[in-house]
Short mmCIF file of C-alpha atoms in Angstrom, two decimals:
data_model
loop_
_atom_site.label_atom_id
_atom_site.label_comp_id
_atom_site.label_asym_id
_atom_site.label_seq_id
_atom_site.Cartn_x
_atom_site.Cartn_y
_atom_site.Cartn_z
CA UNK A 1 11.28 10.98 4.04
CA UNK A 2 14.31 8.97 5.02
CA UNK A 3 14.85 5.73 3.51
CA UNK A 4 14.79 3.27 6.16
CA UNK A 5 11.39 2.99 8.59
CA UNK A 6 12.84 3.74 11.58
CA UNK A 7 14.77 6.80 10.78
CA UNK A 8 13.27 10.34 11.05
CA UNK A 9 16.02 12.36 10.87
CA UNK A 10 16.79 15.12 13.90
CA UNK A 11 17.30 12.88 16.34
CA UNK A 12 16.78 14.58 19.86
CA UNK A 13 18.94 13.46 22.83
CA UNK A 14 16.42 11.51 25.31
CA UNK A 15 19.49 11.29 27.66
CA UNK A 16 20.88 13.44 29.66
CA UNK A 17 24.40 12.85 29.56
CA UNK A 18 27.60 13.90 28.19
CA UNK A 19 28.14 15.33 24.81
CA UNK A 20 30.77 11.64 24.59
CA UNK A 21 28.07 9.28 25.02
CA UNK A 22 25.71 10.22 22.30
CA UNK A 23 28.49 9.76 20.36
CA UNK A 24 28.62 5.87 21.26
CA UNK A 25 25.35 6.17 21.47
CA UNK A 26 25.11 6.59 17.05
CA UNK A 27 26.86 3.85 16.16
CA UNK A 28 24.77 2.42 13.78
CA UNK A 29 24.92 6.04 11.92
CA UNK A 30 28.42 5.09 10.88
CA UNK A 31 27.45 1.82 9.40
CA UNK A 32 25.16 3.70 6.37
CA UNK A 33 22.22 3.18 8.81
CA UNK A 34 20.54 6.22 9.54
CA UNK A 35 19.88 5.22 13.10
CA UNK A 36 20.54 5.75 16.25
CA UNK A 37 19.84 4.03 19.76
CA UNK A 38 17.54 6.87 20.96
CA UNK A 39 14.96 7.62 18.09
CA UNK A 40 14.65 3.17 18.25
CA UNK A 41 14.01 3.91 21.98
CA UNK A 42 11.14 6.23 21.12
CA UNK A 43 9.84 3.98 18.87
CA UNK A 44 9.71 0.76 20.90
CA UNK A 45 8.56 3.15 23.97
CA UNK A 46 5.39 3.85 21.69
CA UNK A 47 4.75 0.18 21.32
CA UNK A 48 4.41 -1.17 24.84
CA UNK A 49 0.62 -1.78 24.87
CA UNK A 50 -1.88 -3.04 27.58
CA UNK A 51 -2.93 -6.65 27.30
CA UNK A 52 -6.48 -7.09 25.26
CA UNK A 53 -8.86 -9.93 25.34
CA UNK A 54 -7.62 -12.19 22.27
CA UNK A 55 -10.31 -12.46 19.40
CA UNK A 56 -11.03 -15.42 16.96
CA UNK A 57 -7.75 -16.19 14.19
CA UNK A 58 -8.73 -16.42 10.68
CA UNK A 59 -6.21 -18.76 8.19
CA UNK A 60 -5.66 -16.20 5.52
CA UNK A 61 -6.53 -17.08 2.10
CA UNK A 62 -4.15 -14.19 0.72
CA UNK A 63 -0.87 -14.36 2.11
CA UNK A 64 0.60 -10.67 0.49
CA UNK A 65 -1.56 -7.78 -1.23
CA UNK A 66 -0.83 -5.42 -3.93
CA UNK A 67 -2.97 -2.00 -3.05
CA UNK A 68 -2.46 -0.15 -6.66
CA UNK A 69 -4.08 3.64 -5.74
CA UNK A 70 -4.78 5.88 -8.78
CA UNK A 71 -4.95 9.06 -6.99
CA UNK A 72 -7.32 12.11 -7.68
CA UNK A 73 -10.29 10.26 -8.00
CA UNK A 74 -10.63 7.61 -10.94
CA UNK A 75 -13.75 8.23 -13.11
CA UNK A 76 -15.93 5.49 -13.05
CA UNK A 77 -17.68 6.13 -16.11
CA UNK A 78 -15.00 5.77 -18.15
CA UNK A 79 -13.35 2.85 -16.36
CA UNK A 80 -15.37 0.26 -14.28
CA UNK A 81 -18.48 1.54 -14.53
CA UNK A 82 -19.74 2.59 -17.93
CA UNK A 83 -23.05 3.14 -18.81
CA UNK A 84 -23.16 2.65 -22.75
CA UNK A 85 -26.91 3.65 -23.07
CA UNK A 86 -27.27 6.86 -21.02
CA UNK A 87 -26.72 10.29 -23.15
CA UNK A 88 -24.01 11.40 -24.20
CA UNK A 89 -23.63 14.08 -21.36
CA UNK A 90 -23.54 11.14 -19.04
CA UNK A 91 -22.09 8.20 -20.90
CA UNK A 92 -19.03 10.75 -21.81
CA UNK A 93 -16.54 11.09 -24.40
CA UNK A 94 -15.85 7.68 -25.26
CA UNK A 95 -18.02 4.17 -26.02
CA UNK A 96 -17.76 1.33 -23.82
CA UNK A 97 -16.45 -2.32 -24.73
CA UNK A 98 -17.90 -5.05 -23.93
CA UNK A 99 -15.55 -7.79 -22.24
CA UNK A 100 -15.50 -11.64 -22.19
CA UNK A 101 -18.22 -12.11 -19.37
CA UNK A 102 -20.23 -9.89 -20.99
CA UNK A 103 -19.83 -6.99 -18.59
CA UNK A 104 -19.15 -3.22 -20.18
CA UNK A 105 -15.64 -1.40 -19.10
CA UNK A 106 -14.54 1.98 -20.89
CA UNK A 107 -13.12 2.42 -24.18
CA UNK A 108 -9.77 2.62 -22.97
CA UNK A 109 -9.56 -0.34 -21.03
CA UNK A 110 -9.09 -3.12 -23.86
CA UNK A 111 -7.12 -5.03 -22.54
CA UNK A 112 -8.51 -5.39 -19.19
CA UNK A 113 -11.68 -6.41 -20.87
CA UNK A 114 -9.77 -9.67 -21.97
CA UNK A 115 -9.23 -10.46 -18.26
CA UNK A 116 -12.56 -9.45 -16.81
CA UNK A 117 -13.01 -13.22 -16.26
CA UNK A 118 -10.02 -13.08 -13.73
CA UNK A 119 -11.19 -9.98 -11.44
CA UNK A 120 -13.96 -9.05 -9.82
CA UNK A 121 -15.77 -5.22 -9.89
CA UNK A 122 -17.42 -3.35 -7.22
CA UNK A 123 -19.69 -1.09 -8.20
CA UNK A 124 -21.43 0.66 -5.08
CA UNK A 125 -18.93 1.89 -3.24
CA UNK A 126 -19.99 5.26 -1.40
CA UNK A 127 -18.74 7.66 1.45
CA UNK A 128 -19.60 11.48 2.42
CA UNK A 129 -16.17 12.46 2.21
CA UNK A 130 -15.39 14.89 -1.59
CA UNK A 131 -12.06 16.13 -0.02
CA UNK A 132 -8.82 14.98 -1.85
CA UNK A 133 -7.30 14.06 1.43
CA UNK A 134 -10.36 12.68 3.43
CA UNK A 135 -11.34 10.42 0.41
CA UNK A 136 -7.78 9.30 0.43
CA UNK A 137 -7.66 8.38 4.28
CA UNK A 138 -11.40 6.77 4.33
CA UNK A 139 -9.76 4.75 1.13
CA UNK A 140 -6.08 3.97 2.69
CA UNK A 141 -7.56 3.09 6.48
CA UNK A 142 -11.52 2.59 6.61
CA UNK A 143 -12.00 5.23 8.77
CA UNK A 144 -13.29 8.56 8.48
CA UNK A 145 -10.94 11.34 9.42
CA UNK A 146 -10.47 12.40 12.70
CA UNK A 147 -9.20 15.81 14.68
CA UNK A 148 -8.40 13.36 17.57
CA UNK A 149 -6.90 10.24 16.64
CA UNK A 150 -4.78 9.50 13.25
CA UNK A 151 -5.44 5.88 12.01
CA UNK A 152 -2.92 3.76 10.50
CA UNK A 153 -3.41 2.58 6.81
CA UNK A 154 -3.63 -0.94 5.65
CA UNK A 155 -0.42 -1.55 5.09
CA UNK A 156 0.42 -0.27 9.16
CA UNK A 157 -1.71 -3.03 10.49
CA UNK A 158 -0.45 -5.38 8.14
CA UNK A 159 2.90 -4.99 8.96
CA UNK A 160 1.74 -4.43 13.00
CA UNK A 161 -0.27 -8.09 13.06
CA UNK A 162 2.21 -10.59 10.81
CA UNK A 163 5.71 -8.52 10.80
CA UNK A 164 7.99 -9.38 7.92
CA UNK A 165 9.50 -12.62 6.08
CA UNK A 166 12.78 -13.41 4.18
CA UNK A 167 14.35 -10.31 5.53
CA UNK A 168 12.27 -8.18 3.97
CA UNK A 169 10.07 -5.00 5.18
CA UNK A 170 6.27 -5.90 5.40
CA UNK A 171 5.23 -2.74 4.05
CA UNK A 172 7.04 -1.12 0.88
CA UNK A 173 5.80 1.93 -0.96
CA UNK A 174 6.27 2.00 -4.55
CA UNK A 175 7.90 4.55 -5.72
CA UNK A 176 6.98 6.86 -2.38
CA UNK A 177 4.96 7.93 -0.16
CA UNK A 178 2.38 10.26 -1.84
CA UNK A 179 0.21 11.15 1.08
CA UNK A 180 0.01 11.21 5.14
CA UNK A 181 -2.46 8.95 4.85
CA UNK A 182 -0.09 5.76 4.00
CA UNK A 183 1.39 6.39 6.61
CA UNK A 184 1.44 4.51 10.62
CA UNK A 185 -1.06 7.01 12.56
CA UNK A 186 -1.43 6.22 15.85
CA UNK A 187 1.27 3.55 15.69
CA UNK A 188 4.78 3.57 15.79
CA UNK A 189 6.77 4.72 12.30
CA UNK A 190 8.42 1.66 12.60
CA UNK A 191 5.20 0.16 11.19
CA UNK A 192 4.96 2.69 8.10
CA UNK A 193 5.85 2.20 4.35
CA UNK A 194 9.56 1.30 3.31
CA UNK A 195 9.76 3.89 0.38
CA UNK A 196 11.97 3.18 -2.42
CA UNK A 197 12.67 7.00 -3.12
CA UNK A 198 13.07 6.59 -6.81
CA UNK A 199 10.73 5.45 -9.70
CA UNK A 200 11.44 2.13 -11.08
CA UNK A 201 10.31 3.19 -14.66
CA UNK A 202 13.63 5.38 -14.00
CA UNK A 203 16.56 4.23 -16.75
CA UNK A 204 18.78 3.64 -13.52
CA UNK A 205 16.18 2.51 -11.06
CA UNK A 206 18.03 2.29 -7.73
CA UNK A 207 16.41 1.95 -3.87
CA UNK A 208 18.15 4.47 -2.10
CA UNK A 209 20.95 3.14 1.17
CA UNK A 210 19.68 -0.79 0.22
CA UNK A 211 23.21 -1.66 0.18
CA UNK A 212 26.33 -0.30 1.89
CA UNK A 213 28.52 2.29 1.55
CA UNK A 214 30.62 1.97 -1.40
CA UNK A 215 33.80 2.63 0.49
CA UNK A 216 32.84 -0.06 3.02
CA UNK A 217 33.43 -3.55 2.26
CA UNK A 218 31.41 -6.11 3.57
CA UNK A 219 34.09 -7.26 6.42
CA UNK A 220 34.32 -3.62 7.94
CA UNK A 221 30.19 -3.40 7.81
CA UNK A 222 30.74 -6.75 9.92
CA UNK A 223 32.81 -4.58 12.11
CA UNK A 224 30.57 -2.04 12.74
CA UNK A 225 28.14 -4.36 13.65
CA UNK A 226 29.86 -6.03 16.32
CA UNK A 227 31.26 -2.74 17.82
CA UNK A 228 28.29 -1.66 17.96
CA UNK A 229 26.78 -4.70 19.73
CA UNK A 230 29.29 -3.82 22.54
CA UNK A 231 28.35 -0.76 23.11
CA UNK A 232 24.84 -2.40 23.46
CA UNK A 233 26.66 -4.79 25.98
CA UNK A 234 27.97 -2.29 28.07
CA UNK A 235 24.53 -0.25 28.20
CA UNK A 236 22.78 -3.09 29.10
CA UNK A 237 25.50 -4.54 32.06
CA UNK A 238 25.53 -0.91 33.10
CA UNK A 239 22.12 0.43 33.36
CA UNK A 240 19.77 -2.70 33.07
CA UNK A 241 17.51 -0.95 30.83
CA UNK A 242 14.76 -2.84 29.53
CA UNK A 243 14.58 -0.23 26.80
CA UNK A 244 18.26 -0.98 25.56
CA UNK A 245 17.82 -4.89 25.65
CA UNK A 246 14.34 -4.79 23.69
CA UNK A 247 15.35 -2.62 20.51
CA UNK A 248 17.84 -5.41 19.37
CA UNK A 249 15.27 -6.45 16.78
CA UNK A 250 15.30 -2.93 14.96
CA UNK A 251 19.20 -3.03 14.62
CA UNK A 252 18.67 -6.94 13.44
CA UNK A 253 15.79 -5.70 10.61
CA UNK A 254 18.07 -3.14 9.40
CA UNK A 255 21.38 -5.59 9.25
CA UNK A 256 19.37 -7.94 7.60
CA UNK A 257 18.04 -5.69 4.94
CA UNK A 258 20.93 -4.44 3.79
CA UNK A 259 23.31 -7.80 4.42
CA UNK A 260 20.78 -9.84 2.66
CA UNK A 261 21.65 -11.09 -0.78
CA UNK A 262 17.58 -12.32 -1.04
CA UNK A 263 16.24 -8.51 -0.17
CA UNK A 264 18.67 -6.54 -2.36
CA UNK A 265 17.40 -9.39 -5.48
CA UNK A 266 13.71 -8.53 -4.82
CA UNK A 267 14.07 -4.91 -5.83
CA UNK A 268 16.66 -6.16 -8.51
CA UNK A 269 14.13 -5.23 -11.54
CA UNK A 270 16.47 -5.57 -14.09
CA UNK A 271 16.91 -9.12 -13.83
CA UNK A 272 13.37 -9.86 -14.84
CA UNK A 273 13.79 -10.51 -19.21
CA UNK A 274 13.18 -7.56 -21.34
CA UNK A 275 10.42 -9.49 -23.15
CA UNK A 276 8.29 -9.65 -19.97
CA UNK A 277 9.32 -5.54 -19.16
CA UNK A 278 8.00 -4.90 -22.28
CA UNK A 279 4.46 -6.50 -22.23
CA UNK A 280 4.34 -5.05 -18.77
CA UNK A 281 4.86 -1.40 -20.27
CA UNK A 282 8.27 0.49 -20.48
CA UNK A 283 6.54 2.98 -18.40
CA UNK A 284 5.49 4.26 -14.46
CA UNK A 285 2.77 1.97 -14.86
CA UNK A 286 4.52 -1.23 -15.86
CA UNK A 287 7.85 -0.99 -14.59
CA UNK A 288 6.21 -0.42 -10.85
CA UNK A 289 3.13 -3.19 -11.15
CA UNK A 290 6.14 -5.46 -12.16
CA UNK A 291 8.45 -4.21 -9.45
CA UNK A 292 5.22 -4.66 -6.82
CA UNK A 293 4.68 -8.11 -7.68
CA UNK A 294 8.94 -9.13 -7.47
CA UNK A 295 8.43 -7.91 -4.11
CA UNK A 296 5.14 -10.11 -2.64
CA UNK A 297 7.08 -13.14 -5.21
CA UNK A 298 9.82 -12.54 -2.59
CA UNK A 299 7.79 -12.43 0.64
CA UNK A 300 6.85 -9.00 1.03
CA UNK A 301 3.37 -8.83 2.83
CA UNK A 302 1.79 -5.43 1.31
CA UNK A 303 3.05 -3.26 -1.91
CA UNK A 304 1.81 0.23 -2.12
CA UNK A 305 1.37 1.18 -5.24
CA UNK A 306 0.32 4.48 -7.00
CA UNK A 307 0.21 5.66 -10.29
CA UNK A 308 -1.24 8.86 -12.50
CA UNK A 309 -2.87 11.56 -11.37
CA UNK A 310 -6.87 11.23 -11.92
CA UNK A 311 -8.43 14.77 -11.07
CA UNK A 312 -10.07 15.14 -14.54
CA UNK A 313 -12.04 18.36 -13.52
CA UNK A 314 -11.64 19.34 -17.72
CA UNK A 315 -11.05 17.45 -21.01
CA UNK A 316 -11.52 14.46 -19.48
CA UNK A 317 -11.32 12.66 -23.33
CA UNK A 318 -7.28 13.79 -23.52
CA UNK A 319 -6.64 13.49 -19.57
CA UNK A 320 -8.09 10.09 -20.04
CA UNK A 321 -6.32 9.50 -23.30
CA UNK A 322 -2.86 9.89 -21.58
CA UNK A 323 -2.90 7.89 -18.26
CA UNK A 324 -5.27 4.71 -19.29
CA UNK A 325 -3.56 2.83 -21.87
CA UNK A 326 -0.59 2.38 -19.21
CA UNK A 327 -2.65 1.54 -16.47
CA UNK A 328 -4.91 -0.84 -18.85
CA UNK A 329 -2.05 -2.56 -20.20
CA UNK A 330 0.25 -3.27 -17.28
CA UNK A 331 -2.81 -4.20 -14.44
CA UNK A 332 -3.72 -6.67 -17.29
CA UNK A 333 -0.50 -7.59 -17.67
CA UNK A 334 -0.40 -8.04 -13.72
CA UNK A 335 -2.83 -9.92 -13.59
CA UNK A 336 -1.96 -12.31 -15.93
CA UNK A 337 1.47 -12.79 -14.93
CA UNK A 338 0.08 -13.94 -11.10
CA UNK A 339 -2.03 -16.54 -12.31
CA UNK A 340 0.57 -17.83 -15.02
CA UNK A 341 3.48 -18.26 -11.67
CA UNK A 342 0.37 -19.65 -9.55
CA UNK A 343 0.60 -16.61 -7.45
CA UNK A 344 -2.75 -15.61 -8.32
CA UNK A 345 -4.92 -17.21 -5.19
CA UNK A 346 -2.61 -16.17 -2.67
CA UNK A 347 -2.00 -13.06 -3.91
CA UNK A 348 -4.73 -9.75 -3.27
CA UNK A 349 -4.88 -7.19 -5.45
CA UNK A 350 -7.17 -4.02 -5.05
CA UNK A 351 -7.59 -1.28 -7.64
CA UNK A 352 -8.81 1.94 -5.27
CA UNK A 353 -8.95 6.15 -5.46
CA UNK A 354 -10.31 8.48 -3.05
CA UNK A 355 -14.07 8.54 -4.95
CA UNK A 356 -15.34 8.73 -7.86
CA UNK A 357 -16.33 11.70 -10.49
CA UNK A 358 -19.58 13.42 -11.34
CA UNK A 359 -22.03 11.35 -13.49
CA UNK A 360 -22.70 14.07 -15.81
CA UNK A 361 -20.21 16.03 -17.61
CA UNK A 362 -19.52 19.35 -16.73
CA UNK A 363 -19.16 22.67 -18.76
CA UNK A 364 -15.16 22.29 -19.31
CA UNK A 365 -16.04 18.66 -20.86
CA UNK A 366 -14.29 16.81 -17.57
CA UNK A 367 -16.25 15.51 -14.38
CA UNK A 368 -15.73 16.63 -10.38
CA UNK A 369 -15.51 15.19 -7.09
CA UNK A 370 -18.16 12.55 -6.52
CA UNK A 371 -17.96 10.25 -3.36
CA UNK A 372 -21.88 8.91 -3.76
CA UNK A 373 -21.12 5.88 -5.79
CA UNK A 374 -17.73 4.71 -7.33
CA UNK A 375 -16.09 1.78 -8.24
CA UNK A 376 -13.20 -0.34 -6.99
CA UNK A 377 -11.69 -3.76 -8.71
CA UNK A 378 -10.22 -6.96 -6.61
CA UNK A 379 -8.79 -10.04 -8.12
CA UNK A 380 -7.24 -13.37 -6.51
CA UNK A 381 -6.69 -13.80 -2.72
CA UNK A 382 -10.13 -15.68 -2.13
CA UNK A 383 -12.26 -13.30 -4.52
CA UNK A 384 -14.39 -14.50 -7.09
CA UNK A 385 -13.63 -14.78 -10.59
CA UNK A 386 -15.55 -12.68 -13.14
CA UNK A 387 -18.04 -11.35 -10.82
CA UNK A 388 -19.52 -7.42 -10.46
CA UNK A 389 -20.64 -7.16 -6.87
CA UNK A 390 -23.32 -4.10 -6.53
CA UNK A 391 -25.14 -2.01 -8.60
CA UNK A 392 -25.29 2.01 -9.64
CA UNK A 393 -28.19 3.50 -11.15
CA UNK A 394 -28.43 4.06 -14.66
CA UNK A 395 -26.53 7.48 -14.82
CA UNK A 396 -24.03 6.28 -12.32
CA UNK A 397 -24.96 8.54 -9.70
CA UNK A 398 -26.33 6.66 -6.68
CA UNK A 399 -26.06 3.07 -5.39
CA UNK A 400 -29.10 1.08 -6.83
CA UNK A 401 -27.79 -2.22 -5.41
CA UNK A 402 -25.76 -3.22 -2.29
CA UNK A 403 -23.87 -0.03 -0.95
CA UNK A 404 -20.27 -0.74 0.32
CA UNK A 405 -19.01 1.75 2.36
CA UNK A 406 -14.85 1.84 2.96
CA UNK A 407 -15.01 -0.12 6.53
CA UNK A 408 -17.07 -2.91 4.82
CA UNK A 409 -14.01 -3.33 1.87
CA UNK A 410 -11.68 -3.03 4.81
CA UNK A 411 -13.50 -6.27 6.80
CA UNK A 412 -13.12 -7.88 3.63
CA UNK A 413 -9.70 -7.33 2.65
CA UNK A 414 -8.98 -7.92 6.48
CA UNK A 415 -10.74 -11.12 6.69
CA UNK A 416 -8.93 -12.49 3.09
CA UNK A 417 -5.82 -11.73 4.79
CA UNK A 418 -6.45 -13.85 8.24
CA UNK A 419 -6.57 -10.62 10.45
CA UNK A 420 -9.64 -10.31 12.50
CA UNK A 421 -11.03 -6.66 12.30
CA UNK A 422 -12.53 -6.93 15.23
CA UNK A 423 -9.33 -6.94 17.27
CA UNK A 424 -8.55 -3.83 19.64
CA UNK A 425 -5.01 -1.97 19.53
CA UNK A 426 -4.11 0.04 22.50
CA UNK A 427 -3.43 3.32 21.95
CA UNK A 428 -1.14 5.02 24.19
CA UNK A 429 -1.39 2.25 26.96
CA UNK A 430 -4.96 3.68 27.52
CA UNK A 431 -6.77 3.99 24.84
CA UNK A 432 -8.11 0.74 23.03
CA UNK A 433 -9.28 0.91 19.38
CA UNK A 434 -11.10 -1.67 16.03
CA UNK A 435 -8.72 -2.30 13.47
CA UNK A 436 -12.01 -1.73 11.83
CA UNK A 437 -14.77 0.00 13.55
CA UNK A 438 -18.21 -1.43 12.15
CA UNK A 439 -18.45 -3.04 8.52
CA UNK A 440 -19.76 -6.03 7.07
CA UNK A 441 -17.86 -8.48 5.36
CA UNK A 442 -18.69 -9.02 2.04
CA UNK A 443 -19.16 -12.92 2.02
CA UNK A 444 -20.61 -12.91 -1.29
CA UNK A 445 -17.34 -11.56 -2.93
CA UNK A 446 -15.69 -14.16 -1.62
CA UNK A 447 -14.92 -17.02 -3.77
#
């Protein structure tokens, strides 16, 4: 995946002219870009959209989010969701702690039981889908796959309905893009993820064409820029393309990323103090749950975050072992740190995976696919403190209490955020479509 949004790489030719002007006509290649004036035409060409009736504004209560996605489908019984009295064939390998409200989480998750008064746990979470990738795009869009239409995740719509701030991309991916299902969908990929294309637990952590060229100083990049504003001029005298006039804002977003001193410091990790790195975790874990909340700090609206790999199908004890001390220590950590800068009530965070595991333990001593009833955690943007929302029965296999499909934690998240999920995006210039298509909102998980 190329680094910058707008660039796909193998650009076609959408004019037919001379071999000369298509030369012109990639300017902004030469400036370290990666883009050229006809793959921004087929973006913006993608965009135009039919007028729709205007639905009711919401003030958001969160003003960024922090999706951390722990892919291959968390366990719940030895995370959120323990159950400390079933048998051991159900409870599993390890014995459940109790945290400060009282509540149970697994063994492993010590130090999030400190915080449980800071986050609140959903416990009834349930779709059909036991697919890797069909659990990851009901979980990344609220939608269930379809063959005819490709939804756009969270982050798409974010970045579609409130754009970006401080020069910054709306939607950033940390430290890629791990599935399709991140991605824009129906929309244009100038609303998918800005990928950083290299780990920041990585010794020399680097986001890939941020900055210019090292053999071009900042007064030839200036250069560039305003030759290739005139060839925009002449374009634009010459053929009085609509088309031409209206992409000025991609060239601007892309200018501004890399000219801006304020972007290039967000994704500056090593100028937050080793102390704080360390109680973070000198690991994947840490280094990007730190990195994720430099960038909403700085004014970026969504961070994408994933982490592990969570398909515990055997030896669930040592797969378990390996992956949750990270994850326990720096979400804690994360948590913490929000509500110590006063970031916490503006800022969303959601812990998700595809679905959940099997409540009893299989015959390789690990746990399968399970999409009936899983667990998710939220904490600040407008959520309630210290709360468990929903119920599972008392092996963990079914919903017992208040059933909360994907589309329902998509209202929800929505609604925190002030966009209404009831509003319709055109697809196509004929086709109208919900942000969210059915769903309740969850009013009492809202604080």
């Amino acid at each position: 995946m190329k680094m910058h949004r707008l660039c796909s790489g193998n650009h076609s030719n959408l004019f037919a002219t001379a071999q000369g002007r298509r030369d012109f006509l990639q300017v902004g290649a030469m400036a370290g870009l990666g883009l050229t004036l006809p793959n921004l035409l087929k973006l913006q060409a993608a965009e135009q959209t039919l007028a729709m009736p205007a639905v009711e504004s919401y003030k958001p209560i969160a003003t960024s989010i922090i999706h951390i996605y722990l892919p291959g489908g968390m366990a719940q019984h030895e995370s959120w969701d323990p159950k400390p009295f079933a048998s051991p064939d159900y409870r599993g390998p390890f014995s459940p702690i109790k945290g400060v409200t009282g509540e149970y989480v697994g063994e492993k998750f010590a130090n999030i039981a400190k915080i449980l008064d800071k986050i609140s746990i959903i416990r009834s979470v349930t779709h059909g889908e036991a697919a890797h990738e069909r659990g990851t795009h009901n979980m990344f869009t609220g939608y269930r796959p379809s063959p005819a239409i490709k939804f756009p995740s969270f982050g798409s719509i974010v970045s579609h309905e409130q754009g970006s701030r401080n020069n910054l991309p709306p939607y950033v991916a940390i430290p890629s893009v791990f599935a399709p299902e991140q991605g824009s969908g129906y929309m244009s990929s100038a609303f998918g993820p800005f990928a950083l294309g290299s780990d920041p637990a990585d010794g020399n952590f680097t986001v890939r064409d941020l900055a210019t060229p090292k053999d071009i100083d900042q007064k030839r990049f200036d250069r560039r820029r305003s030759l290739l504003g005139a060839v925009d001029e002449h374009f634009r005298s010459t053929e009085k393309s609509d088309g031409l006039a209206a992409m000025d804002k991609f060239y601007t977003a892309a200018y501004n990323l890399i000219s801006s001193q304020q972007a290039r410091e967000a994704f500056n990790l090593a100028s937050e103090p080793a102390k704080l790195r360390d109680e973070y975790g000198r690991n994947a874990a840490g280094q990007r749950f730190l990195l994720s909340r430099r960038l909403v700090e700085a004014g970026v609206r969504m961070v994408s975050v994933n982490f592990g790999g969570w398909d515990h199908h055997s030896n669930i004890k040592g797969a378990f072992e390996s992956q949750a001390p990270q994850f326990d220590q720096a979400f804690a950590r994360l948590i913490k740190d929000l509500d110590e800068r006063g970031m916490l009530d503006t800022t969303l965070v959601l812990v998700s995976s595809e679905f959940g595991r099997t409540p009893k333990i299989n015959s390789t001593n690990g746990r399968d696919h399970y999409p009936r009833v899983f667990s998710v955690a939220m904490a600040g943007g407008g959520v309630k403190k210290g709360f468990v929302y929903g119920k599972s029965d008392a092996l963990g296999g079914e919903p017992d209490e208040n059933p909360v499909g994907p589309e329902d934690l998509a209202r929800t998240m929505y609604r925190l955020l002030g966009i209404n999920a009831s509003k319709r995006i055109v697809v196509e210039n004929v086709r109208p479509v919900d942000i969210v298509n059915g769903g309740r909102l969850i009013n009492e998980l809202i604080a």
